[in-house]
PDB file of C-alpha atoms in Angstrom:
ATOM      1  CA  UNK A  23      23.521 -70.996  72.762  1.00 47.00           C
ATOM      2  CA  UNK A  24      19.954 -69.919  71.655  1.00 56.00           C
ATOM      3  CA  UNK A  25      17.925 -72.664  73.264  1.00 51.00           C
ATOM      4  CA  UNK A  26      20.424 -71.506  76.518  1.00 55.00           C
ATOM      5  CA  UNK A  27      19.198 -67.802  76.345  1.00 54.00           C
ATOM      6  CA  UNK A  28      15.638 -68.908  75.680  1.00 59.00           C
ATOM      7  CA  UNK A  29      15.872 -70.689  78.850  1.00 52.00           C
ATOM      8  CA  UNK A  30      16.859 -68.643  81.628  1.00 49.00           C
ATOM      9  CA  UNK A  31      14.692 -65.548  79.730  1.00 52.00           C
ATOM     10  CA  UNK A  32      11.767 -67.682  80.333  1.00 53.00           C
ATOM     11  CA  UNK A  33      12.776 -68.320  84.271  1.00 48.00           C
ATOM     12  CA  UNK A  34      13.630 -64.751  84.614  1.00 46.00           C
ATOM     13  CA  UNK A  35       9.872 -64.435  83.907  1.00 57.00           C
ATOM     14  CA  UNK A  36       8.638 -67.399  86.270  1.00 51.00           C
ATOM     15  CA  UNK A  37       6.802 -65.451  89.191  1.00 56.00           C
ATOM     16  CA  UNK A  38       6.636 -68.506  91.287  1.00 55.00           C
ATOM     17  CA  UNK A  39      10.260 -68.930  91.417  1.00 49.00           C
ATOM     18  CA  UNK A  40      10.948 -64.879  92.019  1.00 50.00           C
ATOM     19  CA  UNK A  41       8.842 -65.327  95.069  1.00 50.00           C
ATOM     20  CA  UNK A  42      10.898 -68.646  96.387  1.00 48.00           C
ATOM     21  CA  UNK A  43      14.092 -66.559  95.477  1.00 49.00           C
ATOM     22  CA  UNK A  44      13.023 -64.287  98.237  1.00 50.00           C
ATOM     23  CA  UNK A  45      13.530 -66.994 100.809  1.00 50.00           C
ATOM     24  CA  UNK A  46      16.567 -68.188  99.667  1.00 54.00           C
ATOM     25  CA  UNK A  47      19.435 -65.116  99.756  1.00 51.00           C
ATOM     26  CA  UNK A  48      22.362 -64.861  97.400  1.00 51.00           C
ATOM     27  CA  UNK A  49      22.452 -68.051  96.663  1.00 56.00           C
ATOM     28  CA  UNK A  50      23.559 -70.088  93.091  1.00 57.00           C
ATOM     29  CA  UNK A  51      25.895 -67.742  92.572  1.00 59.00           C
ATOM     30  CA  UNK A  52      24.019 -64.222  92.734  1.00 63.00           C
ATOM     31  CA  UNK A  53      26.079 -62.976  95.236  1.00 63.00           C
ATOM     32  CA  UNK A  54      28.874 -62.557  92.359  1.00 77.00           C
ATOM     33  CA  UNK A  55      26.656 -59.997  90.450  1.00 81.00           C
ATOM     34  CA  UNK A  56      23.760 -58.563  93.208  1.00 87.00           C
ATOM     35  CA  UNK A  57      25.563 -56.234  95.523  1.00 89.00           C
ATOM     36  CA  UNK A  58      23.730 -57.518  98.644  1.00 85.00           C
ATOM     37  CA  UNK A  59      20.264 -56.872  99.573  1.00 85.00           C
ATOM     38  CA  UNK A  60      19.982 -54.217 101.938  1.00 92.00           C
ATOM     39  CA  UNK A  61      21.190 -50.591 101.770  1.00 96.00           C
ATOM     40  CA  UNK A  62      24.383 -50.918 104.087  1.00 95.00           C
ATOM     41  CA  UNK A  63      26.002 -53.907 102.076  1.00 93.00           C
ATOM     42  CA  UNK A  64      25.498 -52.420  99.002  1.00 96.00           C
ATOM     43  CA  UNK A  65      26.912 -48.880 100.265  1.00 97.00           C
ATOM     44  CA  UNK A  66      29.661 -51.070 101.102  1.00 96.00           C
ATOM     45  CA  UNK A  67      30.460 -52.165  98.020  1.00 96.00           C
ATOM     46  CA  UNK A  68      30.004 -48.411  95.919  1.00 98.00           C
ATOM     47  CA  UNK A  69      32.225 -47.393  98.327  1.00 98.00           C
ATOM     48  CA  UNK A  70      35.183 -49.824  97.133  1.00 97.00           C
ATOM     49  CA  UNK A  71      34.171 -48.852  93.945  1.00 98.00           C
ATOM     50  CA  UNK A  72      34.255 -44.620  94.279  1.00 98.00           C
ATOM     51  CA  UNK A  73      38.267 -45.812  95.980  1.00 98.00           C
ATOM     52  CA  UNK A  74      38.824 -46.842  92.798  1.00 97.00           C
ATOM     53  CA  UNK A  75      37.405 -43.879  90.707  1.00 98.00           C
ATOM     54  CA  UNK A  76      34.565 -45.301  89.792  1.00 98.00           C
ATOM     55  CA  UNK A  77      30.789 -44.099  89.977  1.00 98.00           C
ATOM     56  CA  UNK A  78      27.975 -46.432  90.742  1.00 98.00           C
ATOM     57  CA  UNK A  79      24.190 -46.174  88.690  1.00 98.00           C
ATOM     58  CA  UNK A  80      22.128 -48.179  91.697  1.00 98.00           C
ATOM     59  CA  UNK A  81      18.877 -50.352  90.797  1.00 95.00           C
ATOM     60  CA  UNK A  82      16.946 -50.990  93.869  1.00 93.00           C
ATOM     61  CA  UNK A  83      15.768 -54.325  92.373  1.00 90.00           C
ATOM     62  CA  UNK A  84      11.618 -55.166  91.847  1.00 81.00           C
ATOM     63  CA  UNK A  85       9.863 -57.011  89.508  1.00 75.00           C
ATOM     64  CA  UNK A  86       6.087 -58.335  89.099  1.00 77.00           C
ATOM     65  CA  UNK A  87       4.651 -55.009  90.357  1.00 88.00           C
ATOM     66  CA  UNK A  88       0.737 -55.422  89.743  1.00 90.00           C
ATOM     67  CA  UNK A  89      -0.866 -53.390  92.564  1.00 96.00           C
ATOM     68  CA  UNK A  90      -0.402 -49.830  93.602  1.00 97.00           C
ATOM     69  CA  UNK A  91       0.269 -51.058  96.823  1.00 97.00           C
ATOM     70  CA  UNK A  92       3.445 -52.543  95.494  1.00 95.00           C
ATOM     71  CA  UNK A  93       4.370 -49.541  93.371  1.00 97.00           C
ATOM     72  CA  UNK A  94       4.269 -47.546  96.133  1.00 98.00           C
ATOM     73  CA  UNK A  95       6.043 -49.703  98.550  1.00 96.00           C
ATOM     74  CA  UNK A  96       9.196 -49.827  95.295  1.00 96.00           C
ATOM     75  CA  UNK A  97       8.988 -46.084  95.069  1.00 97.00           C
ATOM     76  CA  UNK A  98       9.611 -45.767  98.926  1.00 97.00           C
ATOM     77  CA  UNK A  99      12.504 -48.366  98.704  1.00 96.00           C
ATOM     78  CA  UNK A 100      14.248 -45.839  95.906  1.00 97.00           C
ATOM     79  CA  UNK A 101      13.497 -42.589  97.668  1.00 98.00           C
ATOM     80  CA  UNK A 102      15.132 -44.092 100.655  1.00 97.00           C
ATOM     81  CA  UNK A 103      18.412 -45.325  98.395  1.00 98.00           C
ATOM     82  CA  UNK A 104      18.859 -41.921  97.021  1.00 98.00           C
ATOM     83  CA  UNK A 105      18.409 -40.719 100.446  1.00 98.00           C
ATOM     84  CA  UNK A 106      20.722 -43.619 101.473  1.00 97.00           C
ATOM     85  CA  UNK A 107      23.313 -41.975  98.315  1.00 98.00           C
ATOM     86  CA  UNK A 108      23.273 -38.704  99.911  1.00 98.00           C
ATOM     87  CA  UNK A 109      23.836 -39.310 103.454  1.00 97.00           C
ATOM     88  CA  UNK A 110      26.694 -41.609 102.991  1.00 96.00           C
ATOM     89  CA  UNK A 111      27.707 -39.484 100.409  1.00 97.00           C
ATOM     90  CA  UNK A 112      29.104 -41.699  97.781  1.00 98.00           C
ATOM     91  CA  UNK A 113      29.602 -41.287  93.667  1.00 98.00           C
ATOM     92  CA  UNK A 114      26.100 -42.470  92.605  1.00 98.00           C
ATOM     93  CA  UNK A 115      22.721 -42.019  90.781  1.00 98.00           C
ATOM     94  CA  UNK A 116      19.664 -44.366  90.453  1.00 98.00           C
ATOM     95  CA  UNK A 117      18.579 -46.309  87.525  1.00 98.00           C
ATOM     96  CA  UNK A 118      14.682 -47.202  88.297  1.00 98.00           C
ATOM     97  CA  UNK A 119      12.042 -49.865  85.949  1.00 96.00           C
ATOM     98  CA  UNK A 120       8.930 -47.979  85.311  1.00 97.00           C
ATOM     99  CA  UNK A 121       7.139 -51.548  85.908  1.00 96.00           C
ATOM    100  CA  UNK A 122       8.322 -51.159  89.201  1.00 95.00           C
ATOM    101  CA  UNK A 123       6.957 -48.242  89.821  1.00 97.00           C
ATOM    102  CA  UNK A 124       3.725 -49.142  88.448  1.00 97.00           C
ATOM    103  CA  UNK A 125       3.625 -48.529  84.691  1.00 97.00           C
ATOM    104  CA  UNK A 126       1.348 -52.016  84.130  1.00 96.00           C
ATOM    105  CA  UNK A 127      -0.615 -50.838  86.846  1.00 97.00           C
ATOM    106  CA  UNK A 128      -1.754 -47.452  85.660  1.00 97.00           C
ATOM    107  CA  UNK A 129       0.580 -44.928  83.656  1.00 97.00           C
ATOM    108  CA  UNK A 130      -0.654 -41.534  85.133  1.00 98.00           C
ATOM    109  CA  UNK A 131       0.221 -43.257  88.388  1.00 98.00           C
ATOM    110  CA  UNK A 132       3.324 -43.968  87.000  1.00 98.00           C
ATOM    111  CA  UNK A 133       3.957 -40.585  85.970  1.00 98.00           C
ATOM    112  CA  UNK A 134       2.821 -39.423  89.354  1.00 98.00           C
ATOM    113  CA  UNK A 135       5.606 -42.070  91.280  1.00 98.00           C
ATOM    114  CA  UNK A 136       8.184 -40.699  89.307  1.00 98.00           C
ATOM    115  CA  UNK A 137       7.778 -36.949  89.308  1.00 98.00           C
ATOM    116  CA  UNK A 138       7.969 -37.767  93.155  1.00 98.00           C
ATOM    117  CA  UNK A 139      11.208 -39.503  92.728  1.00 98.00           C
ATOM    118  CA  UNK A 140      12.497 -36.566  90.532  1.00 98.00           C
ATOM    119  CA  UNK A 141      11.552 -33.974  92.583  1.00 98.00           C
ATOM    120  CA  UNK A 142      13.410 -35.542  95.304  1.00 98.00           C
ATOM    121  CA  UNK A 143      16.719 -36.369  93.095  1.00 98.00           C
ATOM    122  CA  UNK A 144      17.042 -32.665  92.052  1.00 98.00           C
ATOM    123  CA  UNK A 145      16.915 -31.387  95.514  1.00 98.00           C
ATOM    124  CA  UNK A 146      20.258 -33.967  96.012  1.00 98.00           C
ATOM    125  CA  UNK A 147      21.453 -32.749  92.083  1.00 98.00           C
ATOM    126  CA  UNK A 148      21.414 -36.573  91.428  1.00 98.00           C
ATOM    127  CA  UNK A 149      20.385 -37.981  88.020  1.00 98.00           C
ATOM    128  CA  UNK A 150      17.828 -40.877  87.269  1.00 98.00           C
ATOM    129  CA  UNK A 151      17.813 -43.254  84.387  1.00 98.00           C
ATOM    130  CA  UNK A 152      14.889 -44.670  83.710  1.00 98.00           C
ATOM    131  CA  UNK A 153      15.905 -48.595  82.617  1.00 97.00           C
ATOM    132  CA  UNK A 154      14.585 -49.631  79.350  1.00 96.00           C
ATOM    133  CA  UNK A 155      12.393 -53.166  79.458  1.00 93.00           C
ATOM    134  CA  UNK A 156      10.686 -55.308  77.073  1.00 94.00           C
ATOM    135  CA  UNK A 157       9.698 -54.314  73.696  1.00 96.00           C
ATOM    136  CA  UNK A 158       6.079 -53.998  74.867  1.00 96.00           C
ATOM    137  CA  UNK A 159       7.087 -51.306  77.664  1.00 97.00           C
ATOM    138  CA  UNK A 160       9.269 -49.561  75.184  1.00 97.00           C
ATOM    139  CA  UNK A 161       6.789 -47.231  73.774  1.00 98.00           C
ATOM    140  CA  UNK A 162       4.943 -46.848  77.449  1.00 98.00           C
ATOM    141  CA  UNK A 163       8.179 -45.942  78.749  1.00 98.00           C
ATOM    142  CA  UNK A 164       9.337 -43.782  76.427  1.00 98.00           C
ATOM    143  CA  UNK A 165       5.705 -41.702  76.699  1.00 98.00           C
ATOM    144  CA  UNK A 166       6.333 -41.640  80.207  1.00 98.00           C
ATOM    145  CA  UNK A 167       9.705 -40.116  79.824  1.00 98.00           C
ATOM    146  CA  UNK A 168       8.849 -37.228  77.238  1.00 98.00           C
ATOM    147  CA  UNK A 169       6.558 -36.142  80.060  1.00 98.00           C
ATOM    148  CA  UNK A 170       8.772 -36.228  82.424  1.00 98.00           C
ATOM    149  CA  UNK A 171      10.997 -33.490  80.422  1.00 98.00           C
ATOM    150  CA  UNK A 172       9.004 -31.332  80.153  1.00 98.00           C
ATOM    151  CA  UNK A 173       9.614 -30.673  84.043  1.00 98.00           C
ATOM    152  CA  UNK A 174      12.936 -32.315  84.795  1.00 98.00           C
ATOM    153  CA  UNK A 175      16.494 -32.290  83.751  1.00 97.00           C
ATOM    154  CA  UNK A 176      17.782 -34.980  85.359  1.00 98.00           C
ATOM    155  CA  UNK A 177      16.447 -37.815  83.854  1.00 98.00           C
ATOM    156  CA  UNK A 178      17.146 -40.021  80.548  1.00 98.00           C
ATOM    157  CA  UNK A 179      16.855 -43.515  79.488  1.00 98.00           C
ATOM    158  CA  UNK A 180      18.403 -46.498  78.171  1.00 98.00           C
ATOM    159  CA  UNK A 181      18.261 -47.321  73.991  1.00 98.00           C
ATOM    160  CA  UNK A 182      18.676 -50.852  73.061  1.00 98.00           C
ATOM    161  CA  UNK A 183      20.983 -51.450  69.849  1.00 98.00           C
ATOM    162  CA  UNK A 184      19.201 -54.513  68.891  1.00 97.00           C
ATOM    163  CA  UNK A 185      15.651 -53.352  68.237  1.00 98.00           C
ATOM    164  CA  UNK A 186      15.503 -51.542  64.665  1.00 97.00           C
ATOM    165  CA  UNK A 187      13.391 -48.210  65.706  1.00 98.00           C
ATOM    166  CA  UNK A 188      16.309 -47.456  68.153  1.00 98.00           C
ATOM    167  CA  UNK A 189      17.957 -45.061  65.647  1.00 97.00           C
ATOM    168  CA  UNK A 190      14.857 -43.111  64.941  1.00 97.00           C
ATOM    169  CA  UNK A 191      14.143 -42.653  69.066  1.00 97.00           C
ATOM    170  CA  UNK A 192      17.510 -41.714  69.050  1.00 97.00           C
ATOM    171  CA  UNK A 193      17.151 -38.474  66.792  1.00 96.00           C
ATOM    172  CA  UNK A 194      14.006 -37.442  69.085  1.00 96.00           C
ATOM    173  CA  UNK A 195      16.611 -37.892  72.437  1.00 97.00           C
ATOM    174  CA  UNK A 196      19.762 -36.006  70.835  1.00 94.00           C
ATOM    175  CA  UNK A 197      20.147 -33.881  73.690  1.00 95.00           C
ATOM    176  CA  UNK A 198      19.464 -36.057  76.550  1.00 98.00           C
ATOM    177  CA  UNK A 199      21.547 -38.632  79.059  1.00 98.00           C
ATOM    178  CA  UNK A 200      21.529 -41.922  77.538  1.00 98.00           C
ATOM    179  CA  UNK A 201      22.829 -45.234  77.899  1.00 98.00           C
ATOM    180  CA  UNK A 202      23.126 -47.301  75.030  1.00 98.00           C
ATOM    181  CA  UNK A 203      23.430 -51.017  75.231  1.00 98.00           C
ATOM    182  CA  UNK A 204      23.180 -54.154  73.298  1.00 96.00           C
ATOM    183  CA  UNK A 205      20.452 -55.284  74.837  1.00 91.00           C
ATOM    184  CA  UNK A 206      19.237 -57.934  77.440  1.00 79.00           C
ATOM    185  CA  UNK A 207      15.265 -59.545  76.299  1.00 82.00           C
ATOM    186  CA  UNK A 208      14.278 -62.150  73.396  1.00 83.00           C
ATOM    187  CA  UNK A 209      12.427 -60.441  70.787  1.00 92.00           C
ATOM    188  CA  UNK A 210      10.828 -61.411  67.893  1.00 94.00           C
ATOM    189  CA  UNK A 211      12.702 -60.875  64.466  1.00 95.00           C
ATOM    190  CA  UNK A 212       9.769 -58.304  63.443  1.00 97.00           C
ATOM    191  CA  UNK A 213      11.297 -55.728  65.323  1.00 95.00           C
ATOM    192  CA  UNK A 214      14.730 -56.458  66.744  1.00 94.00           C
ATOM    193  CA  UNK A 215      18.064 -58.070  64.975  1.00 94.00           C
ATOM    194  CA  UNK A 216      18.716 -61.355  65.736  1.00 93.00           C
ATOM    195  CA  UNK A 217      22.543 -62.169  64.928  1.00 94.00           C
ATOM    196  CA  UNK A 218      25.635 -61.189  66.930  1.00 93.00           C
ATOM    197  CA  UNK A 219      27.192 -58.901  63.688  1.00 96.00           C
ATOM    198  CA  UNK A 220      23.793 -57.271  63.153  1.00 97.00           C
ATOM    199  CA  UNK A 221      23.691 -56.068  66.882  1.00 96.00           C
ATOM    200  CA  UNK A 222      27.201 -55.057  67.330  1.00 97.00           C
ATOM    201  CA  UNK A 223      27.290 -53.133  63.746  1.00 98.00           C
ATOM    202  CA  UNK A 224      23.704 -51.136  64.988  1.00 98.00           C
ATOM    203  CA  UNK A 225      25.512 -50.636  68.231  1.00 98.00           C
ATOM    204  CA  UNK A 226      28.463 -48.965  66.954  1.00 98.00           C
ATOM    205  CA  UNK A 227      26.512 -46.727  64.888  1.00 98.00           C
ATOM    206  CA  UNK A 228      23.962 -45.384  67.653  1.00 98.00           C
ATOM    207  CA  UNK A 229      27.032 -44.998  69.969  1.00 98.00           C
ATOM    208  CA  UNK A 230      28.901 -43.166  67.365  1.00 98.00           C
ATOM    209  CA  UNK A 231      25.906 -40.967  66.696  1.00 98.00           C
ATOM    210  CA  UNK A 232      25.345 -40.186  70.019  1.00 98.00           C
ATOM    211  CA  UNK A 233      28.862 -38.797  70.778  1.00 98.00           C
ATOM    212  CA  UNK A 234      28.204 -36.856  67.960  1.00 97.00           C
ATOM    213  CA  UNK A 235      25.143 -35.229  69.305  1.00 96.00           C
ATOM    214  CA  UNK A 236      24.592 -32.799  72.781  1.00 95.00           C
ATOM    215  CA  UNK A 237      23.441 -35.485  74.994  1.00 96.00           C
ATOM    216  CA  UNK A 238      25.951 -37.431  77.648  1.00 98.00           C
ATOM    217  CA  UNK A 239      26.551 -40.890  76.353  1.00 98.00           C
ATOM    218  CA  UNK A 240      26.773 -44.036  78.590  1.00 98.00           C
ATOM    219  CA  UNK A 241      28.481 -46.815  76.571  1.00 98.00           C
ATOM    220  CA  UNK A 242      27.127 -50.102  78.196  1.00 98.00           C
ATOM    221  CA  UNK A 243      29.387 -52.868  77.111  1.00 97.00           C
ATOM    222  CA  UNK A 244      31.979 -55.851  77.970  1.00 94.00           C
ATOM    223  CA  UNK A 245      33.180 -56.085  74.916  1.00 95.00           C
ATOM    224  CA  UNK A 246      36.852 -55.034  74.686  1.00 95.00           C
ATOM    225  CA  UNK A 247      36.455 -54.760  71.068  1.00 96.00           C
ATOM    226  CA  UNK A 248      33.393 -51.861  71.126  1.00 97.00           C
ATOM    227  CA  UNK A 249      35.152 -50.279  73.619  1.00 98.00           C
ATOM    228  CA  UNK A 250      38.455 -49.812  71.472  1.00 98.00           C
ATOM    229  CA  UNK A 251      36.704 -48.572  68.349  1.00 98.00           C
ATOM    230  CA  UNK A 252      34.562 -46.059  70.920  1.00 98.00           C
ATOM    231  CA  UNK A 253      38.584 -45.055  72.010  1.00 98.00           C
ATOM    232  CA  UNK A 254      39.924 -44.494  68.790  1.00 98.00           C
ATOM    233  CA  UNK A 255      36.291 -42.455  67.705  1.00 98.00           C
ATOM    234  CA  UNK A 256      36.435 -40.063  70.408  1.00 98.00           C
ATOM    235  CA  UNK A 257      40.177 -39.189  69.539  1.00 98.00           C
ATOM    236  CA  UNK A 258      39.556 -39.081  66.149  1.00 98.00           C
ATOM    237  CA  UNK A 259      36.504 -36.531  66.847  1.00 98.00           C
ATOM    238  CA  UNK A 260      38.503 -34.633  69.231  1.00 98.00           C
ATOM    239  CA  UNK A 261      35.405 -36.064  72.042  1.00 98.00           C
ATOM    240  CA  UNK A 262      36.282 -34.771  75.426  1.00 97.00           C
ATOM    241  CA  UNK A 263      35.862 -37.306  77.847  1.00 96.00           C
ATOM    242  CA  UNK A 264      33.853 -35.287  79.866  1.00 97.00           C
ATOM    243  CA  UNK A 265      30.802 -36.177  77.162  1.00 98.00           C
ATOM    244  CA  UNK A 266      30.992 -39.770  77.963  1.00 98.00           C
ATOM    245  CA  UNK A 267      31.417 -42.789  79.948  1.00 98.00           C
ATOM    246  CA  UNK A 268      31.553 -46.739  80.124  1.00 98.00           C
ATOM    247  CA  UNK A 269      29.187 -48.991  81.902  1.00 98.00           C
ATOM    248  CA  UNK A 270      29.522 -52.780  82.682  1.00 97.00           C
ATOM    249  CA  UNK A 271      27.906 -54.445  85.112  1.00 94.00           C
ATOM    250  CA  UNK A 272      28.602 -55.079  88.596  1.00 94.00           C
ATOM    251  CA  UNK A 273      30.648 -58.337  89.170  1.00 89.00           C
ATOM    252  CA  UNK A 274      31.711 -58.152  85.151  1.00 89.00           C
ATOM    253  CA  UNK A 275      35.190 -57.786  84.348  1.00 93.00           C
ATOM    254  CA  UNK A 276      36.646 -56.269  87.163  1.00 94.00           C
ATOM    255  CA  UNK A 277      39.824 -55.867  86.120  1.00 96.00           C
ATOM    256  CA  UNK A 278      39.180 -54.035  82.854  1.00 97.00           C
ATOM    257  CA  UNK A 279      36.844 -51.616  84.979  1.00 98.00           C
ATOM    258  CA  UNK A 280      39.356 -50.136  87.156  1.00 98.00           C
ATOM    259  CA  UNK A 281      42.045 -50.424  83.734  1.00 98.00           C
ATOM    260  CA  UNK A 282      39.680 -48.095  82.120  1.00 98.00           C
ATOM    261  CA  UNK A 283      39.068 -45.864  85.363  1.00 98.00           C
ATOM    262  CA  UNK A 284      42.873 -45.650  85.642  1.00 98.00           C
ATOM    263  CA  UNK A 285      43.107 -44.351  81.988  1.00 97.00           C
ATOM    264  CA  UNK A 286      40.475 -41.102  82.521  1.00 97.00           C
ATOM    265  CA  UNK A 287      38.006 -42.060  81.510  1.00 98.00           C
ATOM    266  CA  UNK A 288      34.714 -41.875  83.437  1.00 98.00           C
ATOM    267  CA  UNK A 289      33.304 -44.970  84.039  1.00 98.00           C
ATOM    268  CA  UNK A 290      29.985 -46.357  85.820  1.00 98.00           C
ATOM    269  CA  UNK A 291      28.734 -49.573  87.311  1.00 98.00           C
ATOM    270  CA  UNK A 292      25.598 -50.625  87.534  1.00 97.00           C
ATOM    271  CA  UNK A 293      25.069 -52.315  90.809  1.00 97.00           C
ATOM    272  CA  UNK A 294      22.075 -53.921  91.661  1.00 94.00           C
ATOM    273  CA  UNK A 295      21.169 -54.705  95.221  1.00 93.00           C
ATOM    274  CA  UNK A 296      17.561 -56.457  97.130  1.00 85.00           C
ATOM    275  CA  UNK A 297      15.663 -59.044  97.776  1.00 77.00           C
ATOM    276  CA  UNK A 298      14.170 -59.173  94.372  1.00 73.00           C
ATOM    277  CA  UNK A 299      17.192 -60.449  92.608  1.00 66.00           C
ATOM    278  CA  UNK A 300      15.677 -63.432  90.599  1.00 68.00           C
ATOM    279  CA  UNK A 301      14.528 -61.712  87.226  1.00 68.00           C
ATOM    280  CA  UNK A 302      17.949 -59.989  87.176  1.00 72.00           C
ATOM    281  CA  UNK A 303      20.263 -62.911  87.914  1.00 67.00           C
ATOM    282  CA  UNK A 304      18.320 -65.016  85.202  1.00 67.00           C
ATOM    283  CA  UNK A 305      18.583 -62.104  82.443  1.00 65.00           C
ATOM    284  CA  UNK A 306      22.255 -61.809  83.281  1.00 67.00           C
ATOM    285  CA  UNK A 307      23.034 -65.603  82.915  1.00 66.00           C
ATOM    286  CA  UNK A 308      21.121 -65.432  79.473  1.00 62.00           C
ATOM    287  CA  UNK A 309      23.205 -62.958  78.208  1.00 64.00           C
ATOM    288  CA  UNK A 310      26.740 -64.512  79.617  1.00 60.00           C
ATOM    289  CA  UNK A 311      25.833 -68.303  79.739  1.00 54.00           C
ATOM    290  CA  UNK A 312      29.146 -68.792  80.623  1.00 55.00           C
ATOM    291  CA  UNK A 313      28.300 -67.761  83.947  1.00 55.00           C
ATOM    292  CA  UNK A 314      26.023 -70.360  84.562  1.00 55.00           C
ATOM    293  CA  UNK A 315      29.029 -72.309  86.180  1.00 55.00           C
ATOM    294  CA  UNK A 316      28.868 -69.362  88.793  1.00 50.00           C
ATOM    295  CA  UNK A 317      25.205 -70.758  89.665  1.00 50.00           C
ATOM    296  CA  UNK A 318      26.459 -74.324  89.569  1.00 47.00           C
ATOM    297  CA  UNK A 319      29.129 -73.646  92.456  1.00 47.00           C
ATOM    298  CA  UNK A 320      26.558 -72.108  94.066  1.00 43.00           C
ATOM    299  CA  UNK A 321      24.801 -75.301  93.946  1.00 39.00           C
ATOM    300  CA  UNK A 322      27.394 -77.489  95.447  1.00 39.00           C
ATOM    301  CA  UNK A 323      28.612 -75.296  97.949  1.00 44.00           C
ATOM    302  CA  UNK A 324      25.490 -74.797  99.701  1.00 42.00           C
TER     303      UNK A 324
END
């Protein structure tokens, strides 16, 4: 299962094979989790998913963002999605990669991309989560974000249960929008748990401290497991379930999405949706090799 992970992390990261991706669509099996890759298919599918009371977090998708040029071509592709959100007027906020906006490029250029973005989200009251990366654009990230508040509302992050600091960012971000997942990138045993128990037992706790604080909490999982302990929590805590919601994935457990929706409580997908679907597909299949069989009908199909 390790040596699995290990290798689709290290073709998520394979720039010559993002840019072939490009040519090739939705194929080996993308399709199932990339909700198309222009605006109007995607819109398409929040829509089915706001008939079924369920919001939609969008990530206009971009990776291997080295030029300004790029950066500002990405930020242009998200103001035009939350443009996109309003016009067509669906359930929906944007979840945006600081990379992608240039954060390896230059970070006060960064910051500058972003308060753009913001600026424009508040004018359509529509939230932004900033999606959390690597551990080496954790720290960059989270700078970028702390300046960010000090002007905007409408903007939080995503903490990873699986990296040890993540409790002690936590206490700084008590009052703000989070989502809190397992998380998705190898890292080294220095500064992130490494077995299954270890992460789910850190995850638990954050979550659990998190309801317990001001800020909105996002509970990213498809386990059935976290998600019945986070149930019994909030009733035992007397946790309104306007302080909270579930996340999964588009194209992940479909079923249990709208079962949830159906029961009150809020829920969220993230949908993902562009040409630059590689890095995302790859990340995905590491973390659920059993979909790799999704990629092999793919193959045989075509």
């Amino acid at each position: 299962m390790s040596l699995t992970r290990d290798f689709f992390i290290a073709l998520s990261k394979n720039q010559l094979l993002n840019s072939g991706a490009k040519k090739w669509g939705l194929k080996l099996g993308a399709g199932k989790m990339v909700a198309g890759t222009d605006i109007d298919s995607m819109m398409k599918s929040v829509k089915k998913l706001n008939d079924d009371g369920i919001s939609a977090t969008i990530d206009n998708l971009g990776e291997f963002v080295f030029s300004k040029e790029e950066a500002t071509e990405a930020k242009q592709h998200i103001i035009e999605t939350m443009e996109a959100i309003h016009a067509y007027e669906v359930d929906a906020h944007m979840s945006v990669k600081l990379t992608q906006v240039g954060l390896d490029v230059d970070q006060e250029f960064c910051l500058d991309n972003m308060r753009e973005i913001l600026t424009i989200a508040a004018k359509y009251e529509m939230f932004v989560n900033i999606d959390m990366e690597d551990y080496a654009h954790l720290q960059p990230t989270l700078d970028v974000l702390y300046a960010l508040m000090e002007d905007f509302s409408n903007v939080g992050t995503v903490i990873q249960a699986y990296l040890y600091r993540s409790e002690k960012d936590l206490e700084r971000l008590k009052n703000v929008r989070l989502r809190l997942v397992k998380g998705a990138y190898k890292e080294i045993e220095e500064v992130a748990f490494q077995s299954k128990q270890e992460i789910d037992e850190n995850y638990l706790k954050l979550i659990k401290i998190h309801l317990l604080d001001p800020g909105f909490t996002s509970i990213a999982t498809h386990d059935h497991r976290i998600i019945n302990e986070v149930k019994k929590f909030v009733k035992e805590h007397n946790i309104s379930n306007d302080r909270f919601e579930f996340q999964m994935l588009y194209g992940f457990r479909t079923e249990l999405q709208k079962e949830l929706a159906a029961e009150g409580y809020a829920f969220t997908t993230y949908v993902p949706f562009g040409q630059d679907w590689y890095g995302y597909y790859m990340r995905r299949l590491a973390e659920r090799p059993q979909n790799i069989n999704l990629a092999l009908r793919g193959l045989v199909s075509k």
